[in-house]
Coordinates of C-alpha atoms in Angstrom, one line a residue:
Chain A
M1 CA 0.0 0.0 0.0
S2 CA 1.2 3.5 -0.8
F3 CA 0.9 6.4 1.5
T4 CA -0.1 9.7 0.1
S5 CA -0.5 12.8 2.3
S6 CA -2.2 14.8 -0.3
R7 CA -5.4 16.6 0.7
R8 CA -8.5 17.0 -1.3
D9 CA -11.1 19.8 -1.0
I10 CA -14.7 19.1 -1.3
L11 CA -17.4 21.7 -1.4
S12 CA -20.3 20.3 0.5
E13 CA -23.5 22.0 1.7
S14 CA -21.8 25.3 1.2
V15 CA -19.1 24.4 3.7
L16 CA -15.6 23.9 2.5
R17 CA -14.1 21.1 4.5
T18 CA -10.7 19.5 4.1
V19 CA -10.7 15.8 3.7
T20 CA -7.5 14.2 5.0
F21 CA -8.5 10.8 3.8
A22 CA -6.2 9.8 1.0
I23 CA -8.0 6.7 -0.1
D24 CA -5.0 5.5 -2.2
H25 CA -3.3 4.8 1.2
F26 CA -5.6 1.8 1.4
Q27 CA -5.2 0.7 -2.2
V28 CA -3.3 -2.5 -3.1
S29 CA -0.7 -1.2 -5.6
P30 CA -0.6 -3.6 -8.6
G31 CA 3.1 -3.7 -8.7
Q32 CA 3.9 -3.7 -5.0
G33 CA 1.3 -6.0 -3.4
V34 CA 0.3 -6.2 0.2
D35 CA 1.3 -8.3 3.2
L36 CA -1.8 -8.7 5.3
S37 CA 0.2 -9.8 8.4
L38 CA 1.8 -6.3 8.5
I39 CA -1.5 -4.5 8.5
D40 CA -3.0 -3.8 11.9
A41 CA -6.7 -4.3 11.8
N42 CA -7.0 -1.9 14.8
D43 CA -5.3 0.9 12.9
T44 CA -7.1 4.2 12.2
P45 CA -5.0 6.1 9.6
F46 CA -6.1 9.8 9.2
W47 CA -8.3 9.7 12.3
D48 CA -7.8 10.1 16.0
P49 CA -8.7 6.7 17.4
T50 CA -10.4 8.3 20.4
D51 CA -12.7 10.4 18.4
K52 CA -15.5 7.9 17.8
A53 CA -18.3 10.6 18.1
G54 CA -16.7 12.8 15.5
A55 CA -16.4 9.7 13.3
K56 CA -20.1 9.1 13.4
K57 CA -20.9 12.7 12.5
H58 CA -18.4 12.5 9.6
V59 CA -20.0 9.3 8.3
A60 CA -23.5 10.9 8.5
S61 CA -22.2 13.9 6.5
L62 CA -20.6 11.6 4.0
A63 CA -23.9 9.7 3.7
K64 CA -25.6 12.9 2.6
E65 CA -23.1 13.5 -0.1
L66 CA -23.4 9.9 -1.2
Q67 CA -27.1 10.3 -1.5
Q68 CA -26.6 13.3 -3.7
Q69 CA -24.0 11.5 -5.8
Q70 CA -26.2 8.4 -6.2
A71 CA -29.2 10.5 -7.2
M72 CA -27.1 12.0 -10.0
L73 CA -25.7 8.6 -11.0
W74 CA -29.3 7.3 -11.3
A75 CA -30.6 10.4 -13.1
Q76 CA -27.8 10.5 -15.5
G77 CA -28.1 6.8 -16.3
K78 CA -24.6 6.6 -17.8
H79 CA -22.1 5.2 -15.4
K80 CA -22.4 1.8 -13.7
V81 CA -20.8 1.2 -10.3
L82 CA -19.9 -2.1 -8.7
L83 CA -18.7 -2.4 -5.2
V84 CA -17.3 -5.8 -4.2
L85 CA -17.2 -6.5 -0.5
Q86 CA -15.2 -9.4 0.9
A87 CA -14.1 -10.3 4.4
M88 CA -13.6 -13.2 6.7
D89 CA -16.8 -14.5 8.4
A90 CA -18.1 -11.8 10.8
G91 CA -15.8 -9.3 9.0
G92 CA -18.6 -6.7 8.8
K93 CA -20.0 -7.0 5.3
D94 CA -23.6 -6.8 6.3
G95 CA -22.9 -4.1 8.9
T96 CA -21.1 -2.0 6.3
I97 CA -23.9 -2.2 3.9
G98 CA -26.4 -1.3 6.6
K99 CA -24.5 1.7 7.8
V100 CA -22.9 3.1 4.7
L101 CA -25.5 2.5 2.1
K102 CA -28.7 3.1 4.0
G103 CA -30.2 6.4 3.1
M104 CA -29.6 5.9 -0.6
N105 CA -32.6 5.7 -2.8
P106 CA -33.2 1.9 -3.0
S107 CA -34.4 2.3 -6.6
G108 CA -30.9 2.7 -7.8
V109 CA -29.0 0.6 -5.3
R110 CA -29.0 -3.2 -5.3
V111 CA -27.3 -5.6 -3.0
E112 CA -26.5 -9.0 -4.5
S113 CA -25.5 -11.7 -2.0
F114 CA -23.7 -14.7 -3.3
K115 CA -24.3 -17.8 -1.2
K116 CA -23.4 -21.4 -1.8
P117 CA -24.1 -22.0 -5.5
T118 CA -27.2 -23.9 -6.6
N119 CA -26.9 -27.0 -8.8
N120 CA -27.9 -24.9 -11.8
E121 CA -25.2 -22.3 -11.0
L122 CA -22.6 -25.1 -10.5
A123 CA -23.6 -26.4 -13.9
H124 CA -22.1 -23.3 -15.4
D125 CA -18.7 -21.6 -15.1
Y126 CA -18.3 -19.7 -11.8
L127 CA -18.6 -16.2 -13.4
W128 CA -21.9 -17.1 -15.0
R129 CA -24.1 -16.2 -12.1
V130 CA -22.0 -13.2 -11.2
H131 CA -22.1 -11.6 -14.6
Q132 CA -25.9 -11.7 -14.6
K133 CA -26.0 -9.5 -11.5
T134 CA -23.6 -6.8 -12.6
P135 CA -25.0 -3.2 -12.5
G136 CA -26.8 -1.6 -15.4
A137 CA -26.5 2.1 -16.4
G138 CA -27.2 4.4 -13.5
E139 CA -27.1 1.6 -10.9
L140 CA -24.9 1.1 -7.9
T141 CA -24.6 -2.6 -7.1
V142 CA -23.0 -4.1 -4.1
F143 CA -21.7 -7.7 -4.2
N144 CA -21.9 -9.2 -0.7
R145 CA -19.4 -11.9 -1.4
S146 CA -18.6 -12.5 -5.0
H147 CA -16.7 -14.5 -7.6
Y148 CA -13.7 -14.1 -5.2
E149 CA -15.2 -16.9 -3.1
D150 CA -14.1 -19.1 -6.0
V151 CA -10.5 -18.5 -5.1
L152 CA -11.1 -18.3 -1.4
V153 CA -13.5 -20.8 0.2
V154 CA -13.2 -23.0 -2.9
R155 CA -9.4 -23.0 -2.5
V156 CA -9.2 -23.4 1.2
M157 CA -11.8 -26.1 1.5
D158 CA -10.4 -28.0 -1.5
L159 CA -13.6 -27.8 -3.5
V160 CA -11.6 -27.9 -6.8
E161 CA -8.1 -28.9 -7.6
P162 CA -5.3 -26.3 -7.4
R163 CA -4.8 -26.4 -11.2
V164 CA -8.4 -25.2 -11.5
W165 CA -8.4 -22.3 -9.1
Q166 CA -4.9 -21.2 -10.0
K167 CA -6.2 -20.2 -13.5
R168 CA -9.0 -18.2 -12.0
Y169 CA -7.1 -15.0 -11.2
D170 CA -6.6 -14.4 -14.9
H171 CA -10.2 -15.0 -15.6
I172 CA -11.2 -12.6 -12.9
K173 CA -8.9 -9.9 -14.1
A174 CA -10.1 -10.3 -17.7
F175 CA -13.8 -10.3 -16.6
E176 CA -13.4 -7.2 -14.5
Q177 CA -11.4 -5.4 -17.3
L178 CA -14.4 -6.1 -19.6
L179 CA -16.7 -4.5 -17.1
S180 CA -14.4 -1.5 -16.7
D181 CA -13.9 -1.1 -20.4
E182 CA -17.6 -1.2 -21.0
G183 CA -18.4 1.6 -18.5
T184 CA -18.4 0.0 -15.0
T185 CA -16.5 1.6 -12.2
V186 CA -15.3 -1.4 -10.1
I187 CA -14.4 -0.9 -6.5
K188 CA -13.2 -3.9 -4.4
I189 CA -13.0 -3.7 -0.6
Y190 CA -11.5 -6.2 1.7
L191 CA -12.6 -5.6 5.3
H192 CA -9.6 -6.6 7.4
I193 CA -10.3 -8.0 10.9
S194 CA -8.0 -9.8 13.4
K195 CA -8.6 -13.4 14.5
D196 CA -9.3 -12.1 18.1
E197 CA -11.9 -9.7 16.7
Q198 CA -13.6 -12.5 14.9
R199 CA -13.9 -14.5 18.1
N200 CA -15.5 -11.5 19.8
R201 CA -18.0 -11.1 17.1
L202 CA -18.9 -14.7 16.8
Q203 CA -19.2 -14.8 20.6
S204 CA -21.6 -11.9 20.5
R205 CA -23.7 -13.8 18.0
L206 CA -24.1 -16.5 20.7
D207 CA -24.6 -14.0 23.5
E208 CA -27.1 -11.5 22.0
P209 CA -30.5 -12.8 21.2
T210 CA -31.0 -10.4 18.2
K211 CA -27.8 -11.8 16.7
N212 CA -28.4 -15.5 17.2
W213 CA -29.7 -15.9 13.7
K214 CA -26.4 -14.9 12.3
F215 CA -24.5 -17.7 14.0
D216 CA -23.5 -20.5 11.8
V217 CA -21.7 -23.5 13.2
G218 CA -19.9 -23.8 9.9
D219 CA -18.1 -20.5 10.6
L220 CA -16.1 -22.3 13.3
E221 CA -14.7 -24.8 10.8
H222 CA -13.6 -22.0 8.6
R223 CA -12.1 -20.3 11.6
T224 CA -9.7 -23.3 12.2
K225 CA -8.3 -22.5 8.8
W226 CA -7.7 -18.8 9.5
D227 CA -4.1 -18.8 8.2
Q228 CA -5.0 -20.5 5.0
Y229 CA -7.8 -18.0 4.4
Q230 CA -5.4 -15.1 5.1
E231 CA -3.0 -16.6 2.5
A232 CA -5.8 -17.0 0.0
F233 CA -7.0 -13.5 0.5
Q234 CA -3.6 -12.1 0.2
D235 CA -3.0 -14.0 -3.1
A236 CA -6.4 -12.8 -4.4
L237 CA -5.6 -9.1 -3.5
N238 CA -2.2 -9.2 -5.0
K239 CA -3.0 -11.0 -8.2
T240 CA -6.2 -9.1 -9.1
S241 CA -5.7 -5.5 -7.9
T242 CA -5.3 -3.5 -11.1
A243 CA -5.2 0.2 -12.0
D244 CA -8.8 0.0 -13.3
C245 CA -10.2 -2.4 -10.7
P246 CA -8.3 -1.8 -7.5
W247 CA -8.6 -3.5 -4.2
Y248 CA -8.7 -1.6 -1.0
V249 CA -7.7 -3.1 2.4
V250 CA -9.7 -1.4 5.2
P251 CA -8.7 -1.9 8.8
A252 CA -12.1 -3.1 10.2
N253 CA -11.8 -4.1 13.8
R254 CA -13.3 -0.7 14.7
K255 CA -16.7 -0.6 13.0
W256 CA -17.0 3.2 13.2
Y257 CA -13.6 3.6 11.5
R258 CA -14.4 1.0 8.8
N259 CA -17.6 3.0 8.0
I260 CA -15.6 6.2 7.5
V261 CA -13.1 4.5 5.1
V262 CA -15.7 2.7 3.0
S263 CA -17.8 5.9 2.8
E264 CA -14.7 7.9 1.8
I265 CA -13.7 5.4 -0.9
L266 CA -17.2 5.3 -2.4
N267 CA -17.6 9.1 -2.1
Q268 CA -14.3 10.0 -3.6
T269 CA -14.7 7.5 -6.4
L270 CA -18.2 8.8 -7.3
T271 CA -17.0 12.4 -7.1
G272 CA -14.3 11.4 -9.5
L273 CA -16.9 10.5 -12.1
K274 CA -18.0 14.1 -12.2
L275 CA -21.7 13.2 -12.2
S276 CA -24.3 15.7 -13.1
Y277 CA -28.0 15.9 -13.8
P278 CA -28.6 15.5 -17.5
K279 CA -30.4 18.2 -19.4
A280 CA -33.2 17.4 -21.7
P281 CA -32.3 19.2 -25.0
D282 CA -35.8 19.6 -26.6
I283 CA -38.1 20.8 -23.9
A284 CA -37.9 24.5 -24.3
N285 CA -41.2 25.0 -26.1
I286 CA -43.3 22.4 -24.5
V287 CA -46.6 23.5 -23.0
I288 CA -48.6 21.1 -20.8
D289 CA -52.4 21.3 -21.4
S290 CA -54.7 21.6 -18.5
Chain B
M1 CA -63.8 2.3 0.9
S2 CA -64.9 1.7 4.5
F3 CA -64.3 4.1 7.3
T4 CA -63.2 2.8 10.6
S5 CA -62.5 5.0 13.5
S6 CA -60.8 2.3 15.6
R7 CA -57.5 3.2 17.2
R8 CA -54.5 1.1 17.6
D9 CA -51.8 1.4 20.2
I10 CA -48.2 0.8 19.3
L11 CA -45.3 0.7 21.8
S12 CA -42.5 2.5 20.2
E13 CA -39.2 3.5 21.7
S14 CA -40.6 3.2 25.1
V15 CA -43.3 5.8 24.3
L16 CA -46.9 4.7 24.1
R17 CA -48.4 6.7 21.3
T18 CA -51.9 6.4 19.9
V19 CA -52.0 5.9 16.2
T20 CA -55.2 7.3 14.7
F21 CA -54.5 6.0 11.2
A22 CA -57.0 3.3 10.5
I23 CA -55.4 2.0 7.3
D24 CA -58.6 0.1 6.3
H25 CA -60.1 3.5 5.6
F26 CA -57.9 3.5 2.5
Q27 CA -58.6 -0.1 1.5
V28 CA -60.8 -1.0 -1.5
S29 CA -63.4 -3.3 0.0
P30 CA -63.7 -6.4 -2.3
G31 CA -67.5 -6.3 -2.2
Q32 CA -68.0 -2.6 -2.3
G33 CA -65.5 -1.2 -4.8
V34 CA -64.4 2.4 -5.2
D35 CA -65.3 5.4 -7.3
L36 CA -62.1 7.3 -8.0
S37 CA -64.0 10.5 -9.1
L38 CA -65.4 10.8 -5.5
I39 CA -62.0 10.6 -3.8
D40 CA -60.3 14.0 -3.3
A41 CA -56.6 13.7 -4.0
N42 CA -56.0 16.7 -1.7
D43 CA -57.7 15.0 1.2
T44 CA -55.8 14.2 4.4
P45 CA -57.9 11.8 6.6
F46 CA -56.7 11.5 10.2
W47 CA -54.3 14.4 9.8
D48 CA -54.5 18.2 10.2
P49 CA -53.8 19.5 6.7
T50 CA -51.9 22.5 8.1
D51 CA -49.5 20.3 10.2
K52 CA -46.9 19.5 7.6
A53 CA -44.0 19.8 10.1
G54 CA -45.6 17.3 12.4
A55 CA -46.2 15.0 9.5
K56 CA -42.5 14.9 8.6
K57 CA -41.6 14.1 12.2
H58 CA -44.2 11.3 12.2
V59 CA -42.8 9.8 9.0
A60 CA -39.3 9.9 10.5
S61 CA -40.5 8.1 13.6
L62 CA -42.3 5.5 11.4
A63 CA -39.2 5.1 9.4
K64 CA -37.3 4.0 12.5
E65 CA -40.0 1.4 13.3
L66 CA -40.0 0.2 9.8
Q67 CA -36.2 -0.3 10.0
Q68 CA -36.7 -2.4 13.1
Q69 CA -39.5 -4.4 11.5
Q70 CA -37.5 -5.0 8.3
A71 CA -34.4 -6.1 10.3
M72 CA -36.5 -8.8 11.9
L73 CA -38.2 -9.8 8.7
W74 CA -34.7 -10.3 7.2
A75 CA -33.3 -12.1 10.3
Q76 CA -36.3 -14.4 10.6
G77 CA -36.2 -15.3 6.9
K78 CA -39.7 -16.6 7.0
H79 CA -42.2 -14.1 5.6
K80 CA -42.0 -12.5 2.1
V81 CA -43.5 -9.0 1.5
L82 CA -44.4 -7.5 -1.8
L83 CA -45.4 -3.9 -2.2
V84 CA -47.0 -3.0 -5.5
L85 CA -46.9 0.7 -6.3
Q86 CA -49.0 2.1 -9.1
A87 CA -50.0 5.6 -10.1
M88 CA -50.5 7.9 -13.1
D89 CA -47.3 9.4 -14.5
A90 CA -45.8 11.8 -12.0
G91 CA -48.0 10.2 -9.4
G92 CA -45.0 9.9 -6.9
K93 CA -43.9 6.3 -7.1
D94 CA -40.2 7.2 -7.2
G95 CA -40.6 9.8 -4.5
T96 CA -42.5 7.5 -2.2
I97 CA -39.8 4.8 -2.6
G98 CA -37.1 7.4 -1.9
K99 CA -38.8 8.9 1.2
V100 CA -40.5 5.9 2.8
L101 CA -38.1 3.1 2.2
K102 CA -34.8 4.8 2.5
G103 CA -33.1 4.0 5.8
M104 CA -33.9 0.3 5.5
N105 CA -31.0 -2.1 5.1
P106 CA -30.6 -2.4 1.3
S107 CA -29.6 -6.1 1.8
G108 CA -33.2 -7.1 2.4
V109 CA -35.0 -4.5 0.3
R110 CA -35.2 -4.7 -3.5
V111 CA -36.9 -2.3 -5.9
E112 CA -38.0 -3.8 -9.2
S113 CA -39.0 -1.4 -11.9
F114 CA -41.0 -2.7 -14.8
K115 CA -40.5 -0.8 -17.9
K116 CA -41.6 -1.4 -21.5
P117 CA -41.1 -5.2 -22.0
T118 CA -38.2 -6.5 -24.0
N119 CA -38.8 -8.7 -27.0
N120 CA -37.8 -11.7 -24.9
E121 CA -40.3 -10.7 -22.2
L122 CA -43.0 -10.2 -24.8
A123 CA -42.3 -13.7 -26.1
H124 CA -43.8 -15.0 -22.8
D125 CA -47.0 -14.4 -21.0
Y126 CA -47.2 -11.0 -19.2
L127 CA -46.8 -12.5 -15.7
W128 CA -43.6 -14.4 -16.6
R129 CA -41.2 -11.5 -16.0
V130 CA -43.0 -10.4 -12.9
H131 CA -43.0 -13.8 -11.2
Q132 CA -39.3 -14.0 -11.5
K133 CA -38.9 -10.8 -9.4
T134 CA -41.2 -11.7 -6.5
P135 CA -39.6 -11.6 -3.0
G136 CA -37.9 -14.5 -1.4
A137 CA -38.0 -15.4 2.3
G138 CA -37.1 -12.4 4.4
E139 CA -37.2 -10.0 1.6
L140 CA -39.3 -6.8 1.1
T141 CA -39.7 -6.2 -2.6
V142 CA -41.2 -3.1 -4.2
F143 CA -42.7 -3.2 -7.6
N144 CA -42.4 0.2 -9.2
R145 CA -45.1 -0.4 -11.8
S146 CA -46.1 -4.0 -12.2
H147 CA -48.2 -6.6 -14.0
Y148 CA -51.0 -4.0 -13.6
E149 CA -49.6 -2.1 -16.5
D150 CA -51.0 -5.0 -18.6
V151 CA -54.5 -3.9 -17.8
L152 CA -53.6 -0.2 -17.7
V153 CA -51.3 1.2 -20.4
V154 CA -51.9 -2.0 -22.5
R155 CA -55.7 -1.4 -22.3
V156 CA -55.7 2.4 -22.8
M157 CA -53.2 2.4 -25.6
D158 CA -54.9 -0.6 -27.4
L159 CA -51.8 -2.8 -27.3
V160 CA -53.9 -5.9 -27.2
E161 CA -57.6 -6.5 -28.0
P162 CA -60.2 -6.2 -25.2
R163 CA -60.9 -9.9 -25.2
V164 CA -57.3 -10.4 -24.2
W165 CA -57.0 -7.8 -21.4
Q166 CA -60.5 -8.6 -20.1
K167 CA -59.3 -12.0 -19.0
R168 CA -56.3 -10.7 -17.1
Y169 CA -58.1 -9.6 -13.9
D170 CA -58.7 -13.3 -13.2
H171 CA -55.2 -14.3 -14.0
I172 CA -53.9 -11.6 -11.7
K173 CA -56.1 -12.5 -8.8
A174 CA -55.1 -16.1 -9.2
F175 CA -51.4 -15.3 -9.4
E176 CA -51.6 -13.0 -6.3
Q177 CA -53.6 -15.7 -4.4
L178 CA -50.8 -18.1 -5.2
L179 CA -48.2 -15.7 -3.8
S180 CA -50.3 -15.1 -0.7
D181 CA -51.1 -18.8 -0.1
E182 CA -47.4 -19.6 -0.3
G183 CA -46.3 -17.0 2.3
T184 CA -46.1 -13.6 0.6
T185 CA -47.9 -10.6 2.1
V186 CA -49.1 -8.6 -0.8
I187 CA -49.8 -4.9 -0.4
K188 CA -51.0 -2.9 -3.4
I189 CA -51.0 0.9 -3.3
Y190 CA -52.5 3.3 -5.8
L191 CA -51.2 6.8 -5.4
H192 CA -54.1 9.0 -6.3
I193 CA -53.3 12.4 -7.8
S194 CA -55.5 14.9 -9.6
K195 CA -55.1 16.0 -13.2
D196 CA -54.1 19.5 -12.1
E197 CA -51.4 18.1 -9.8
Q198 CA -50.0 16.1 -12.6
R199 CA -49.7 19.2 -14.7
N200 CA -47.9 21.0 -11.9
R201 CA -45.5 18.1 -11.5
L202 CA -44.8 17.7 -15.2
Q203 CA -44.2 21.4 -15.4
S204 CA -41.7 21.3 -12.6
R205 CA -39.8 18.6 -14.5
L206 CA -39.5 21.2 -17.3
D207 CA -38.6 24.0 -15.0
E208 CA -36.2 22.5 -12.6
P209 CA -32.8 21.4 -14.0
T210 CA -32.4 18.5 -11.5
K211 CA -35.7 17.1 -12.7
N212 CA -35.3 17.5 -16.5
W213 CA -34.1 13.9 -16.8
K214 CA -37.5 12.7 -15.6
F215 CA -39.4 14.5 -18.3
D216 CA -40.7 12.2 -21.0
V217 CA -42.6 13.6 -23.9
G218 CA -44.6 10.4 -24.1
D219 CA -46.2 11.3 -20.8
L220 CA -48.1 14.1 -22.5
E221 CA -49.8 11.6 -24.8
H222 CA -50.9 9.5 -21.9
R223 CA -52.1 12.7 -20.2
T224 CA -54.6 13.3 -23.1
K225 CA -56.1 10.0 -22.2
W226 CA -56.5 10.8 -18.5
D227 CA -60.1 9.8 -18.2
Q228 CA -59.6 6.4 -19.9
Y229 CA -56.7 5.8 -17.5
Q230 CA -58.8 6.7 -14.5
E231 CA -61.4 4.2 -15.7
A232 CA -58.8 1.5 -16.3
F233 CA -57.4 2.1 -12.8
Q234 CA -60.8 2.0 -11.2
D235 CA -61.6 -1.3 -13.0
A236 CA -58.3 -2.8 -11.9
L237 CA -58.8 -1.7 -8.3
N238 CA -62.3 -3.0 -8.1
K239 CA -61.7 -6.3 -9.9
T240 CA -58.5 -7.3 -8.0
S241 CA -58.8 -6.0 -4.5
T242 CA -59.2 -9.1 -2.3
A243 CA -59.2 -9.9 1.4
D244 CA -55.7 -11.4 1.1
C245 CA -54.3 -9.0 -1.5
P246 CA -56.0 -5.6 -0.9
W247 CA -55.6 -2.4 -2.8
Y248 CA -55.2 0.9 -0.9
V249 CA -56.1 4.2 -2.5
V250 CA -53.9 6.9 -1.1
P251 CA -54.7 10.6 -1.6
A252 CA -51.3 11.7 -3.0
N253 CA -51.5 15.4 -4.1
R254 CA -49.7 16.3 -0.9
K255 CA -46.4 14.4 -0.8
W256 CA -45.9 14.7 2.9
Y257 CA -49.3 13.2 3.5
R258 CA -48.9 10.4 1.0
N259 CA -45.6 9.5 2.9
I260 CA -47.5 9.1 6.1
V261 CA -50.1 6.9 4.7
V262 CA -47.8 4.6 2.9
S263 CA -45.5 4.4 6.0
E264 CA -48.5 3.5 8.1
I265 CA -49.8 0.9 5.7
L266 CA -46.4 -0.8 5.6
N267 CA -45.8 -0.5 9.3
Q268 CA -49.1 -1.7 10.4
T269 CA -49.0 -4.6 7.9
L270 CA -45.5 -5.7 9.1
T271 CA -46.5 -5.3 12.7
G272 CA -49.4 -7.6 12.0
L273 CA -46.9 -10.3 11.0
K274 CA -45.7 -10.4 14.6
L275 CA -42.1 -10.6 13.4
S276 CA -39.3 -11.6 15.9
Y277 CA -35.7 -12.5 15.9
P278 CA -35.3 -16.3 15.6
K279 CA -33.5 -18.2 18.3
A280 CA -30.8 -20.6 17.4
P281 CA -31.7 -23.8 19.4
D282 CA -28.4 -25.6 19.7
I283 CA -25.8 -23.0 20.6
A284 CA -25.8 -23.3 24.4
N285 CA -22.6 -25.3 24.7
I286 CA -20.6 -23.8 21.9
V287 CA -17.1 -22.5 22.8
I288 CA -15.1 -20.5 20.3
D289 CA -11.4 -21.2 20.3
S290 CA -9.0 -18.4 20.3

């Protein structure tokens, strides 16, 4: 990951505020790669770790900007945006979607969750079901898990032979390049939590009645293979982060911090598209009869 | 429509408030039917028409309850909920979705917009594409337009012969009964606006740059057939409102009022499902290794 101290100014609600979040700090550089074991999941770059209250206010303000951006994305009907979310079990995918994306107009936002494939899905190549769910013009689509499971769980749990999954990084890069070349902005985020934090979160699913439903005994088996998963994630990040379709690694032990970073990444990326409301060219002389 | 003055008590955020909104007031009684020309689109039953500020507060409070209900719906993964939204052009379908549903977790909420059918869709019966988009367990799905267009625009614009669309009310009733019998709660809402209000809204699409994109010259042609559309809507409402899959007619000239009523209908219907967080039965002795 590269570190950039550059600042960026955003004019929001008539208040000029200085954003110190250089999102490329979190990006996996295509050339350089990333070593997950060196990234502290408790870290809070660009933010005072004691300022949780300020963080929540900041996320709320970013949410308003995101709503405006998404309204223009939808109105313009030109760009397509795909956000891929991956993490270990209990890594915070659902929570991120709930906190960062809520407030957007659900007409233009879709969440696609990829679970264990059906027999019909397995009868096709692994990108078949994924391709069908990619965003259309004006849409922001979130993949809650994705085709990356086909080089993660599939690899770690030996569901196919190595010679099969080893070829998949190239497929995935080519597939995402297609999406990008044809007008889709692809953002990929890995929510990075520690093994301790995973235990805490799984435990809270046991302890809190409103979270029981999220507990899956199967998660414990995956947890015993923590190191293999970390290795598989690291390979996936390093082999498929490209200039057009970058991966971001977000320290995600602190949920309030994770929400800032994901909001900033989305917001800055959408801002970069220079979205605007389209003008209808031929409406000047229209009169509506009573 | 029947009028019921009954009150219902809801315990919300530790405050007992009395809800005076009897949603069955807005329901189209299967036996009785409705005459749209007698319903004032400016009307605000159960609410002081001058209290717009209070209305916004009320909708915000209902939105919080809706979030809680939807979180349980999703967690429980048992019930399916389908909200069908229909209206004349500029009737407020998009606005309602934006205002009433935003704030819900987008993981469990999907909006399906049915536009002009594709060639492939037209190659099948008219319920084929619709059936595919119905909600799964735990999901709340909103149809922005729906199969009702096949007895509305299709009828008014003479896209098929009368002997074809006349049979469709029975198909639709049977289809929705299937959904209901198999566990889907079906709510159908017609947003009722006046012809004058439609002119105002279409005009604002011409006048306001951020709304230009919504202006469609085709809407003006439909507007010339206002009376035929009203007749087609009235027939659809009267022929397909059933005890299990009722239609509601919501006076919708005042957007703030429309938002209350739609929120109340959704909220009271979800409350009626007596949703709860499921308990995992076999987690008592689980220990998570560090």
